[in-house]
Coordinates of C-alpha atoms and ligand atoms in Angstrom, one line a residue:
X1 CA 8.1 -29.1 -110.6
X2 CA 6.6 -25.8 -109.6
X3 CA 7.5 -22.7 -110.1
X4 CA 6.1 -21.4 -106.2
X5 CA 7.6 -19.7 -103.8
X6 CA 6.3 -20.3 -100.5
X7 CA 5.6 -17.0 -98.6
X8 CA 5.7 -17.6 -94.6
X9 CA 4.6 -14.6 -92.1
X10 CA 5.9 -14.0 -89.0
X11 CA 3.9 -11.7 -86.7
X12 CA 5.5 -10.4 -83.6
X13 CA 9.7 -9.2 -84.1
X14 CA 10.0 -10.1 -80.3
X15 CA 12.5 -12.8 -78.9
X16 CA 10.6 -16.1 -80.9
X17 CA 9.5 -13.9 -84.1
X18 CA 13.3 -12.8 -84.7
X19 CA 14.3 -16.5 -83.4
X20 CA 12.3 -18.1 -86.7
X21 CA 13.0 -15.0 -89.1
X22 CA 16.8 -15.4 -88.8
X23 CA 16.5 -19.2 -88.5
X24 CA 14.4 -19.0 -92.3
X25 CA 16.7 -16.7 -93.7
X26 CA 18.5 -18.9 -96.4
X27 CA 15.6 -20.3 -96.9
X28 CA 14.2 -20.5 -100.0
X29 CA 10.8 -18.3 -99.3
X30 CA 9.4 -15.1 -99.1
X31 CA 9.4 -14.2 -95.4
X32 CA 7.2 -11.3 -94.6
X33 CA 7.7 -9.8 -90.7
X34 CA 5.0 -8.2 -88.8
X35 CA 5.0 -6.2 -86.1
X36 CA 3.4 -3.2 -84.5
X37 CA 5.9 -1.5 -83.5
X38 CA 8.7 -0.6 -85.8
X39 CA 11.3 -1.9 -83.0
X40 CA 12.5 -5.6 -80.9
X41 CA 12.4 -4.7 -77.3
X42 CA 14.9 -6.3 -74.9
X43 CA 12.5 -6.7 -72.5
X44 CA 14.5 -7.9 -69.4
X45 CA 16.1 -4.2 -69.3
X46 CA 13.0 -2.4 -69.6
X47 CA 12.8 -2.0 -65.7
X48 CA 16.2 0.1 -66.3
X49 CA 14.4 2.5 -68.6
X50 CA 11.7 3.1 -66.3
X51 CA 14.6 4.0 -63.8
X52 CA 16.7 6.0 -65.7
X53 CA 19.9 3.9 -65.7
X54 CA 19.5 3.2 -70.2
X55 CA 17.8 5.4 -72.2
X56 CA 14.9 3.5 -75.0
X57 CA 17.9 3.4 -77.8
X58 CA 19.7 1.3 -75.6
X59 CA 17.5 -1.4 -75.4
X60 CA 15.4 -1.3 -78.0
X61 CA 16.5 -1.7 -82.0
X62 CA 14.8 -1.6 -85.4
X63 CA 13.6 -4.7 -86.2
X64 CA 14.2 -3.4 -89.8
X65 CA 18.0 -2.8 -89.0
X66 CA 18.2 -6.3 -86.8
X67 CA 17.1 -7.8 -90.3
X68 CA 18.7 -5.7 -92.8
X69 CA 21.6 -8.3 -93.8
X70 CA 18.5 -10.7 -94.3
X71 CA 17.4 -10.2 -98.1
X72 CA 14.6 -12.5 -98.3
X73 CA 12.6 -10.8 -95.0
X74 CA 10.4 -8.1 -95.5
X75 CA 9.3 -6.6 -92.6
X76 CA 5.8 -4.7 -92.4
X77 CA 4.7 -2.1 -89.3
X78 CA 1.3 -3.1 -89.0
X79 CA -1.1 -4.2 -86.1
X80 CA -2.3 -8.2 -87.2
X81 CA -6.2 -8.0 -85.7
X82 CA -7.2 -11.9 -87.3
X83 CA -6.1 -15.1 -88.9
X84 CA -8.4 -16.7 -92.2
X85 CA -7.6 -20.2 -91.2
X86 CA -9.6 -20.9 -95.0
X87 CA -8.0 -18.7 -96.8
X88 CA -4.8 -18.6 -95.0
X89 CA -4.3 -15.0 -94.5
X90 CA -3.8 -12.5 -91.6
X91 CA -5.6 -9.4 -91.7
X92 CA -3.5 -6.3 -90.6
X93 CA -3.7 -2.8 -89.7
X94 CA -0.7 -1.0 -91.2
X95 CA 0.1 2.9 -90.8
X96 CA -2.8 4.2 -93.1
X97 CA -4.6 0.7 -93.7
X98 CA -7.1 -1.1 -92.2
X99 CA -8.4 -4.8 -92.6
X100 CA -5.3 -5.7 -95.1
X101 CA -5.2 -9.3 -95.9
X102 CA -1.8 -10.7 -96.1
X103 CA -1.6 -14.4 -97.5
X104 CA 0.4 -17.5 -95.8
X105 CA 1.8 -20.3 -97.1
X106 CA 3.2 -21.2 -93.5
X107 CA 2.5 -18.7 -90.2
X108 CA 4.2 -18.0 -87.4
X109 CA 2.5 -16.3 -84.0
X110 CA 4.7 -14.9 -81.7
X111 CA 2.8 -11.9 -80.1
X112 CA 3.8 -12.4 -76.6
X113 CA 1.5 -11.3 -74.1
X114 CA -0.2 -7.8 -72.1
X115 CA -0.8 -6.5 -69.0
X116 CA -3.6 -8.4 -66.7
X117 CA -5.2 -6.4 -63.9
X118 CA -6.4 -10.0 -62.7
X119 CA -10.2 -8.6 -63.9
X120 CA -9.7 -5.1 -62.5
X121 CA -9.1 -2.8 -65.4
X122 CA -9.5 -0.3 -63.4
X123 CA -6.5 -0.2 -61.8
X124 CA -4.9 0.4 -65.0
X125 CA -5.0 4.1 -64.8
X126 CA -3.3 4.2 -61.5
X127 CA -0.9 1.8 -61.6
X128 CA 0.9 1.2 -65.3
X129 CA 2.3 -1.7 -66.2
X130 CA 5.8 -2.8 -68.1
X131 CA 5.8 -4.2 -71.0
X132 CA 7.0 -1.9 -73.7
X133 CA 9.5 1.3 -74.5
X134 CA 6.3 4.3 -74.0
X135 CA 5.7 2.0 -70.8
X136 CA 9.0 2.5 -69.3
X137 CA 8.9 5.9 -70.1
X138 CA 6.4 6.5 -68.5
X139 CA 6.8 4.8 -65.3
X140 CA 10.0 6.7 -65.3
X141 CA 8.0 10.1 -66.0
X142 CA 6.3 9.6 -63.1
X143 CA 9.1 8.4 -60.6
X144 CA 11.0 11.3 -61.5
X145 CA 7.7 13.5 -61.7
X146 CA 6.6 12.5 -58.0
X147 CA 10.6 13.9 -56.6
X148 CA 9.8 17.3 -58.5
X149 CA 6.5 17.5 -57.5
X150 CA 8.0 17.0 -53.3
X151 CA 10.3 19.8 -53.7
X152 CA 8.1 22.2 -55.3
X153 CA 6.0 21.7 -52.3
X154 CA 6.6 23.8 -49.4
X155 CA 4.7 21.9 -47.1
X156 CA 6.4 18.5 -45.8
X157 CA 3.4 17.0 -44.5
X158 CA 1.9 16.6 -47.9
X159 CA 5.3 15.0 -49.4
X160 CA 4.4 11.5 -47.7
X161 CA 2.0 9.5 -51.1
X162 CA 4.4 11.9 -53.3
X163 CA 7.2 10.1 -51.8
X164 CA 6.2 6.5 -51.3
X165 CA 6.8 4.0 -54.1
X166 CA 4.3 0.6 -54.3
X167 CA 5.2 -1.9 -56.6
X168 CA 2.7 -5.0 -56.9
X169 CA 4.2 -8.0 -58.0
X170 CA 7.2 -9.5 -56.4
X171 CA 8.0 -11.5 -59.4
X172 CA 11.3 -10.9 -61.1
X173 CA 10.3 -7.5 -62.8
X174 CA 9.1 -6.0 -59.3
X175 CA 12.5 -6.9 -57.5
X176 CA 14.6 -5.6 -59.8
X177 CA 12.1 -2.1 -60.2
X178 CA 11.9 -1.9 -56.2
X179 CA 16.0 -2.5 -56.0
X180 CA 16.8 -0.2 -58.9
X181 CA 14.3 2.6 -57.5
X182 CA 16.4 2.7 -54.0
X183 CA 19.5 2.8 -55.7
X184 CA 18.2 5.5 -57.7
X185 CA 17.4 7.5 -54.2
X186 CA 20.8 6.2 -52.8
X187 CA 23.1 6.5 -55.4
X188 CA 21.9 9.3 -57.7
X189 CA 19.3 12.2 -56.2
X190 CA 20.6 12.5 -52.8
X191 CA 22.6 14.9 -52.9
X192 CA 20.7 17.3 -55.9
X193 CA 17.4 18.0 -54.3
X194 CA 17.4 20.8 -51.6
X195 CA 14.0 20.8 -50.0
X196 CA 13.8 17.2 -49.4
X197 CA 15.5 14.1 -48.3
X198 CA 14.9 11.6 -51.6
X199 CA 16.4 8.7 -49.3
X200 CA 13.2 9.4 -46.8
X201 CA 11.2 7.9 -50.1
X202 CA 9.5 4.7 -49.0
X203 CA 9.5 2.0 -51.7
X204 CA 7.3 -0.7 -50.9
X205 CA 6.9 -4.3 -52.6
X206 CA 3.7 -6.3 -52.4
X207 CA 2.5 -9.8 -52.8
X208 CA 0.0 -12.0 -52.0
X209 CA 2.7 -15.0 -52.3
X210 CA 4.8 -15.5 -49.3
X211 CA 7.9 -15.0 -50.5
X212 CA 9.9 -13.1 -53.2
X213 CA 10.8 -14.6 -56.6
X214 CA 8.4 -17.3 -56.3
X215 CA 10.1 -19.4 -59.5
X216 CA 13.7 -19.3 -57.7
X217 CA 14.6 -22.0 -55.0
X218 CA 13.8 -20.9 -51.8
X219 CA 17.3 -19.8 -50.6
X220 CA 17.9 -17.6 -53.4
X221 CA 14.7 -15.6 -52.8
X222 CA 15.3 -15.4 -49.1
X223 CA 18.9 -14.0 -49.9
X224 CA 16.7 -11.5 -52.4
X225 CA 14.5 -10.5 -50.2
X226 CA 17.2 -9.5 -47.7
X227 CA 19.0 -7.9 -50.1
X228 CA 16.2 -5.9 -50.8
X229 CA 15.6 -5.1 -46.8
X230 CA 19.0 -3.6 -46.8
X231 CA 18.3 -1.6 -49.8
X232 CA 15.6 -0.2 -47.3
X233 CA 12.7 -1.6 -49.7
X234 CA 9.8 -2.8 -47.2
X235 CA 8.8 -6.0 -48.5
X236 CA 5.1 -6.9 -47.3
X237 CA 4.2 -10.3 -48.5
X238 CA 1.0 -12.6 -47.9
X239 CA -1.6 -9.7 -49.3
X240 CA -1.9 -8.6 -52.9
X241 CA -3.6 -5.5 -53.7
X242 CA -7.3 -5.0 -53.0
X243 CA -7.6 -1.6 -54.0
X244 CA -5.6 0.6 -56.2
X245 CA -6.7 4.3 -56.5
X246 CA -6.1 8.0 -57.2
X247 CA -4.8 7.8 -53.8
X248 CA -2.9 4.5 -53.6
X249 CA -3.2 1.2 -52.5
X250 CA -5.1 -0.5 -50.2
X251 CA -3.4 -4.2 -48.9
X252 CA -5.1 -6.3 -46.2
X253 CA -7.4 -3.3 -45.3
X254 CA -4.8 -1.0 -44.8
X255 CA -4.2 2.3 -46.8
X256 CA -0.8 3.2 -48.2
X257 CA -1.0 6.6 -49.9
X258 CA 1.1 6.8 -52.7
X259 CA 1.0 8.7 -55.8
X260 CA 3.4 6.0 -57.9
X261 CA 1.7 2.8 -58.0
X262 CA 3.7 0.3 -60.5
X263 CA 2.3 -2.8 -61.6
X264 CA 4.4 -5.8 -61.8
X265 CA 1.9 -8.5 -61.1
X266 CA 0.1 -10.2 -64.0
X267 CA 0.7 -10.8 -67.4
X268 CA -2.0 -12.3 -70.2
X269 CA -0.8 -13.8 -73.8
X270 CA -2.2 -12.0 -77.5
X271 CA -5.6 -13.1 -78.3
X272 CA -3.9 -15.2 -81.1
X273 CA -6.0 -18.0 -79.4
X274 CA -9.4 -16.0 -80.4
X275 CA -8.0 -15.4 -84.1
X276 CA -7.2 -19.0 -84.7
X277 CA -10.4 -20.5 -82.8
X278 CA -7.6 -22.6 -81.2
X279 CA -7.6 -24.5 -78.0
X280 CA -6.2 -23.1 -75.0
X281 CA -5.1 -23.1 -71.6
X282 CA -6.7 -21.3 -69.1
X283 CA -4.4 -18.5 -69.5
X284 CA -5.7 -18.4 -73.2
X285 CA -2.0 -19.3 -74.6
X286 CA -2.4 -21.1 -77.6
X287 CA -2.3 -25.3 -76.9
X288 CA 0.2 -26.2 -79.2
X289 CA 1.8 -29.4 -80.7
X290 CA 5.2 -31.0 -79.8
X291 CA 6.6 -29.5 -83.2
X292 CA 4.9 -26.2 -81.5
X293 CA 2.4 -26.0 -84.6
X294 CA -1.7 -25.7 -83.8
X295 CA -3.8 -29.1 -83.7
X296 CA -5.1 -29.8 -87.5
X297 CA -3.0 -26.7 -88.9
X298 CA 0.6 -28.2 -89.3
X299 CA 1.0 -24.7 -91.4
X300 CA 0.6 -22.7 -88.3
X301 CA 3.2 -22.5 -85.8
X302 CA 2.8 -20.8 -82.3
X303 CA 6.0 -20.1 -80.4
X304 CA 7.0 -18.0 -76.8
X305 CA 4.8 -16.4 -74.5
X306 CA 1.6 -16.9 -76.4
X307 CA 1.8 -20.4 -76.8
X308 CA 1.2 -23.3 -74.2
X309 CA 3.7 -25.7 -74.4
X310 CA 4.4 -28.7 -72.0
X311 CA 7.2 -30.8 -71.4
X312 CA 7.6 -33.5 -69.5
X313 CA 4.3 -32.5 -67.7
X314 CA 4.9 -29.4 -66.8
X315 CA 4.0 -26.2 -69.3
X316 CA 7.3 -24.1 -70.2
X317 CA 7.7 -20.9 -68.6
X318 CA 7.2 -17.5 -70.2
X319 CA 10.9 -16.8 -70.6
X320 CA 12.9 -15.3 -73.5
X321 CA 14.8 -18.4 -73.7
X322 CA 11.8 -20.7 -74.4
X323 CA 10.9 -18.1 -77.0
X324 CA 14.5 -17.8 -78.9
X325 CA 14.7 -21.8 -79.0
X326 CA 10.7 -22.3 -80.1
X327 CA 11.7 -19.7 -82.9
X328 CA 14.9 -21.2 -84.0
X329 CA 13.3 -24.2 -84.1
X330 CA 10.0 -23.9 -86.0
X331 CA 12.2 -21.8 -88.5
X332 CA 14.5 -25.0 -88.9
X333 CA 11.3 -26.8 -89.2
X334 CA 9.4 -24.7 -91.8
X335 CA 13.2 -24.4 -93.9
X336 CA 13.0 -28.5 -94.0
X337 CA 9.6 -28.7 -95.2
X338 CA 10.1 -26.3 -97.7
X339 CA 13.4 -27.6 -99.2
X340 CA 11.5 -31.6 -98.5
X341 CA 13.6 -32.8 -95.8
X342 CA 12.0 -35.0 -93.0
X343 CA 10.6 -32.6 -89.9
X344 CA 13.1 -32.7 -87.4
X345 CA 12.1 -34.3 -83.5
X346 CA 9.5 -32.6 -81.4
X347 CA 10.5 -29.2 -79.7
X348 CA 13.0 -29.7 -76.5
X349 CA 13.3 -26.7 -74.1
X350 CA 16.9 -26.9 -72.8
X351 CA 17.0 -24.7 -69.6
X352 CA 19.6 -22.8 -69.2
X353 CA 18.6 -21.4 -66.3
X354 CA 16.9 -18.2 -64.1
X355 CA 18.5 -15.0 -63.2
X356 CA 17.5 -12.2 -61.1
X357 CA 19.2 -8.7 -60.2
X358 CA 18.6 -6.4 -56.9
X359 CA 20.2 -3.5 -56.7
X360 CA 23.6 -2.3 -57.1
X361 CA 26.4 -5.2 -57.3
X362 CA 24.3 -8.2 -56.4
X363 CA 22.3 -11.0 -58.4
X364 CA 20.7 -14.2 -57.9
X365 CA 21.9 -16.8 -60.5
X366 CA 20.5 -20.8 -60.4
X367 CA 21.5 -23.1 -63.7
X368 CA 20.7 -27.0 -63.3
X369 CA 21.8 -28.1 -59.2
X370 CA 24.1 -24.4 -59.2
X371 CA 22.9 -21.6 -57.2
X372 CA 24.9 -18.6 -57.0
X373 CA 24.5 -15.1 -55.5
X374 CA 26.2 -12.2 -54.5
X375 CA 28.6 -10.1 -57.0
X376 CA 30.4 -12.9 -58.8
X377 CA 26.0 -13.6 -59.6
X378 CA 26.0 -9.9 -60.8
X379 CA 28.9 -9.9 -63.2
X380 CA 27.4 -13.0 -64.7
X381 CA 23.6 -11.9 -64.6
X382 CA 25.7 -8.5 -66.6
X383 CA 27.6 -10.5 -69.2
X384 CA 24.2 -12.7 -69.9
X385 CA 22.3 -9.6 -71.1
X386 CA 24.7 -7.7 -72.4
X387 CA 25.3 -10.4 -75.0
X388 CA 21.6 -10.9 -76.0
X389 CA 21.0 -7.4 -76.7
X390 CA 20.2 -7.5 -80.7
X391 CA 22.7 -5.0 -81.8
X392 CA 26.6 -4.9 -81.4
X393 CA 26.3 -0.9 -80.8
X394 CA 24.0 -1.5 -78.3
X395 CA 26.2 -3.4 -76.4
X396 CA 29.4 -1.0 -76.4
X397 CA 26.7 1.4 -74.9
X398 CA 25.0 -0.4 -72.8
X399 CA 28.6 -1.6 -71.3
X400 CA 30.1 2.1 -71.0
X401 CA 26.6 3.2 -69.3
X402 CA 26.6 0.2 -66.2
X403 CA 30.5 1.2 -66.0
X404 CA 29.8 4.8 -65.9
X405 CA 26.6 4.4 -63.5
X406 CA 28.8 1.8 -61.3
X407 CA 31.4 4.4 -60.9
X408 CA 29.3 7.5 -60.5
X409 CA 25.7 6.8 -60.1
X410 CA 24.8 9.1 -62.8
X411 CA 21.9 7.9 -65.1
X412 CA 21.5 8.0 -69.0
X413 CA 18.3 9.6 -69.0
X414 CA 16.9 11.6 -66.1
X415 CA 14.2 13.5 -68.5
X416 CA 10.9 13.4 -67.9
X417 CA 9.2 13.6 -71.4
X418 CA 5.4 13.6 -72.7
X419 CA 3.6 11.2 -75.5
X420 CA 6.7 9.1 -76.0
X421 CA 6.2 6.0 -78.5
X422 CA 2.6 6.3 -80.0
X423 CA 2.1 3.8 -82.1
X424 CA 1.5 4.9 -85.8
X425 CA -0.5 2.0 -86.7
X426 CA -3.1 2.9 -83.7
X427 CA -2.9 6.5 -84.4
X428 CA -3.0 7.4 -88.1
X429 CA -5.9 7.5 -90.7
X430 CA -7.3 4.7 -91.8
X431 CA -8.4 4.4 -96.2
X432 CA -9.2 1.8 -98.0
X433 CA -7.3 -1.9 -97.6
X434 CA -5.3 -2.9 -100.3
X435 CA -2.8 -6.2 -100.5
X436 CA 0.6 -5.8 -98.9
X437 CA 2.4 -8.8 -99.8
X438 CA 1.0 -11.5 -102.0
X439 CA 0.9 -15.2 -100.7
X440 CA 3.8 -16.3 -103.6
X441 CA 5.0 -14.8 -107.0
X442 CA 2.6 -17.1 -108.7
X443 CA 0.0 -15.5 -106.9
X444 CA -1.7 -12.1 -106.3
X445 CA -4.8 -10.8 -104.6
X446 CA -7.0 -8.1 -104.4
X447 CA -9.0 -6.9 -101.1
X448 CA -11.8 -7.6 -103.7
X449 CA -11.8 -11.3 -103.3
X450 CA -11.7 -11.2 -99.5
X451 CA -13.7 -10.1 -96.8
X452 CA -12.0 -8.6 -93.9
X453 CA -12.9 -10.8 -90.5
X454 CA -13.8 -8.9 -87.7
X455 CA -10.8 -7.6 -85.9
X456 CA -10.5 -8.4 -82.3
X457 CA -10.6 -5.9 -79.4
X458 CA -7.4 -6.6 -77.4
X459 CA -8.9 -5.1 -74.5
X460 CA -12.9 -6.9 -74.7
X461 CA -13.4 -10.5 -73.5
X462 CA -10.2 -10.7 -71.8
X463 CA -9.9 -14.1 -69.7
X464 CA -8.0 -12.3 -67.1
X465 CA -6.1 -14.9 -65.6
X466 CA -2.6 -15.1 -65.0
X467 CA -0.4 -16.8 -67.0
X468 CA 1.5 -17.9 -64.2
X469 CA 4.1 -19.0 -65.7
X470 CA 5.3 -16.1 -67.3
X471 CA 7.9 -13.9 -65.9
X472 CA 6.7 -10.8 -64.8
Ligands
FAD1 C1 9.5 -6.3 -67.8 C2 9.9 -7.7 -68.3 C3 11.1 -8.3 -67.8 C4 11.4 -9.5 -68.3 N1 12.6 -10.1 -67.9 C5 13.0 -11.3 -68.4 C6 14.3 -11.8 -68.0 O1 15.1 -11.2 -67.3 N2 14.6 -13.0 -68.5 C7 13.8 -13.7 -69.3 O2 14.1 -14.8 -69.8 N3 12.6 -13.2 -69.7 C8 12.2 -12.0 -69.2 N4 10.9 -11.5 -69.6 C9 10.1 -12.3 -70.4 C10 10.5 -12.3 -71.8 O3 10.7 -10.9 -72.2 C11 9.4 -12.9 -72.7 O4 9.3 -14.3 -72.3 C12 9.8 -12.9 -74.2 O5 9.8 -11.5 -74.6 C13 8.8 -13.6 -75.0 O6 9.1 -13.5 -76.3 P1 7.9 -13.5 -77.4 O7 8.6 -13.5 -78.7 O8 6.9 -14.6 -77.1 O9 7.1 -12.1 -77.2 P2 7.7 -10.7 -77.2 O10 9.2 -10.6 -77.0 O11 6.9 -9.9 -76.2 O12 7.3 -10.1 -78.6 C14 6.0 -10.0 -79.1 C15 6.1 -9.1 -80.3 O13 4.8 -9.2 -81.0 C16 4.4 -7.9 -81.3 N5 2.9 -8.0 -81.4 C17 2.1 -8.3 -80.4 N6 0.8 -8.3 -80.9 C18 0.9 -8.0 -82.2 C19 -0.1 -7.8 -83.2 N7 -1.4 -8.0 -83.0 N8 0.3 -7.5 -84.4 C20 1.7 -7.3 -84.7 N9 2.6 -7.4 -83.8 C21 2.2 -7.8 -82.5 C22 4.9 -7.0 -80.2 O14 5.0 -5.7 -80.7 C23 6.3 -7.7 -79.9 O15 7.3 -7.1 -80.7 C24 10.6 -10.2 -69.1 C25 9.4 -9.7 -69.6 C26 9.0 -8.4 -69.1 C27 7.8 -7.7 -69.6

């Protein structure tokens, strides 16, 4: 009989991190949180912050709060730059911190992934990406920014790059961001800008694949990409982007000035391969087991869109769903071991299916043989989100807004706003590392016994490829 208390840690409070934290809850355990930002992101509506229909609170929650009925989880704001495989602990950059180990009895990575400028970083300054809350804000900064810029300038034949919108990327995230910008034209700032015309604004949707929505049968993305054609969005497929500049883009040798460039191509998972020495694919998500834990570390559990998962042949797609059930079900997992209950069967995505929205009133929905689209697709694509938003007040609000936007076209933010959502555990001072959480009550350590590994540089050594299957 022992009197230990096993600690787990959970780093990343995105869908599969809050999947296995409220999965381990009645667990007997310490369960310690970790994420660098203080909130959960419902990431599938970020493309409506960036174009002003919800405002950041809508979306986005405090992990904190999602977890407050949860009395064993602790949840810690702190950056995790390594994993000690040895010594099984994490090393974390908290608010005024660096280098601070954090011990393990079990660990769970769910870090999701970053932007991936396909090996040109460069383009980064020109054409943001969506991924996060200071993201959308400022892609919708400089939407909103290019319009005010057009009407403070007299002359019209410079308003042409102010008013042209690129997107690159017609995955789901650039669809919905090209349909949502025209509606945003349509619905909302004709009639309150005097000098110009905001429906003249070109919005333009590039990829090198040859049709929209490349996941979705072909059917639905053709009825997409008409959708969008009505909208007025000019959808140029077959090319990506060769150049992106101060000055726009450049596709198949062609220039399109354009001073709003959005980039909603390529995505690239955590380097939580490069802290655990792990195998990976050639994306660099983490190869992991069929009980989703890391070959020769059955302590170490990988879920979401930082892990590489097959089934029946075919690697799982980046999804939120995969990342809820992977979640629920290492947390089920981990609970069993601890309480010494036989492991359950290897991890079973059950697909529930894809759903995309473009524009105003009209969705594309496919679940198992059933392909859907049109409004009846809409109202279903709008009940599916509403309900996974983490918070109950959340979804009273985000339910008055769509009715209140439906109705009017009005938005719930329109400001444009500076230095929104620094993270303080980039930003503040760092002093000396000391223990945050021990591994167990039996235990405690000091920074003294440990020596900090070298944290990694998200941005060096990145592989660069595409995680292709993952959403954006
Ligand atoms: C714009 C956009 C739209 C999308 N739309 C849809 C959709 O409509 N439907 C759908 O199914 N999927 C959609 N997805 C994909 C879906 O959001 C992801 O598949 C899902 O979020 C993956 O969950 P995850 O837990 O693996 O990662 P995430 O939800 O991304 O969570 C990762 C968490 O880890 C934290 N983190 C990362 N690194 C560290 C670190 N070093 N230290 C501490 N914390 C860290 C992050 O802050 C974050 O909270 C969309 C994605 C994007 C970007």
């Amino acid at each position: 009989m022992t009197d230990h208390v096993p600690h787990i840690v959970i780093v990343g409070g995105g869908f599969g991190g809050l999947a296995a934290a409220k999965a381990l809850a009645k667990a007997p355990a310490h369960i310690t949180l970790i994420d660098r930002n203080n909130h959960h992101v419902f990431q599938p509506l970020l493309y409506q912050v960036a174009t002003s229909v919800l405002t950041p609170g809508q979306i986005g929650a405090p992990i904190r709060e999602i977890l407050a009925k949860k009395l064993t989880v602790t949840v810690i704001l702190g950056e995790v730059t390594g994993v000690d495989k040895e010594q099984r602990r994490v090393l974390v950059n908290s608010v005024d911190r660096e280098g601070v180990p954090i011990d393990y009895d079990y660990l769970v990575l769910a870090t999701g992934v970053r932007h991936s400028y396909f090996g040109h970083d460069e383009f980064a300054q020109f054409a943001p990406g969506l991924k996060g809350l200071a993201d959308a804000v400022a892609i919708r900064n400089k939407i909103l920014q290019a319009f005010e810029q057009a009407e403070a300038e007299e002359d019209p034949t410079k308003h042409g790059d102010l008013l042209t919108f690129v997107l690159v990327g017609a995955g789901p995230t650039g669809v919905e961001m090209a349909g949502a910008i025209a509606v945003l034209v349509r619905n909302t700032l004709r009639s309150q800008f005097r000098r110009i015309d905001p429906t003249s604004a070109r919005i333009i949707l590039v990829d090198m694949a040859p049709r929209v929505l490349g996941t979705f049968p072909d059917r639905l993305s053709t009825k997409a990409e008409a959708r969008l054609e009505k909208l007025g969005v000019e959808v140029r497929l077959g090319h990506g982007a060769d150049k992106i500049d101060a000055d726009g883009v450049i596709v198949a040798g062609e220039r399109i000035a354009s001073k709003t460039v959005i980039w909603t191509a390529g995505v690239a998972p955590s380097p939580a391969g490069k802290w655990l020495g792990a195998p990976t694919d050639r994306a660099g998500r983490v190869r992991v087991e069929g009980d989703c834990s890391v070959l020769g570390n059955p302590e170490i559990f990988v879920v979401g869109d930082t892990a590489s998962h097959d089934q029946d042949g075919k690697p799982l797609p980046g999804v939120a769903q995969v990342a809820i059930q992977q979640g629920r079900y290492v947390g089920k997992l981990i609970l069993r071991r601890v309480v010494d209950k036989p492991a359950p069967p290897p991890f079973r995505y059950f697909d529930k299916g894809n759903m995309a929205v473009v524009g105003k009133g009209f969705a594309i929905v496919q679940t198992g043989p059933f392909k859907l689209s049109g409004y009846f697709a809409w109202l279903a694509w709008a009940f599916v989100h509403i309900q996974f938003l983490a918070l109950s007040s959340m979804r009273v609000s985000v339910f008055l807004q769509w009715i209140w936007t439906y109705f009017t076209g009005s938005r719930g933010s329109r400001l444009i706003v500076d230095h929104y959502g620094t993270s303080p555990a980039k930003t503040a001072p760092i002093a000396q590392a000391e223990p945050l959480v021990s591994r167990a009550v039996t235990t405690t350590t000091t920074s003294q016994d440990h020596a900090p590994l070298q944290p990694q540089n998200e941005h060096g050594n990145d592989t660069h490829i595409q995680a292709a299957t993952t959403r954006p």
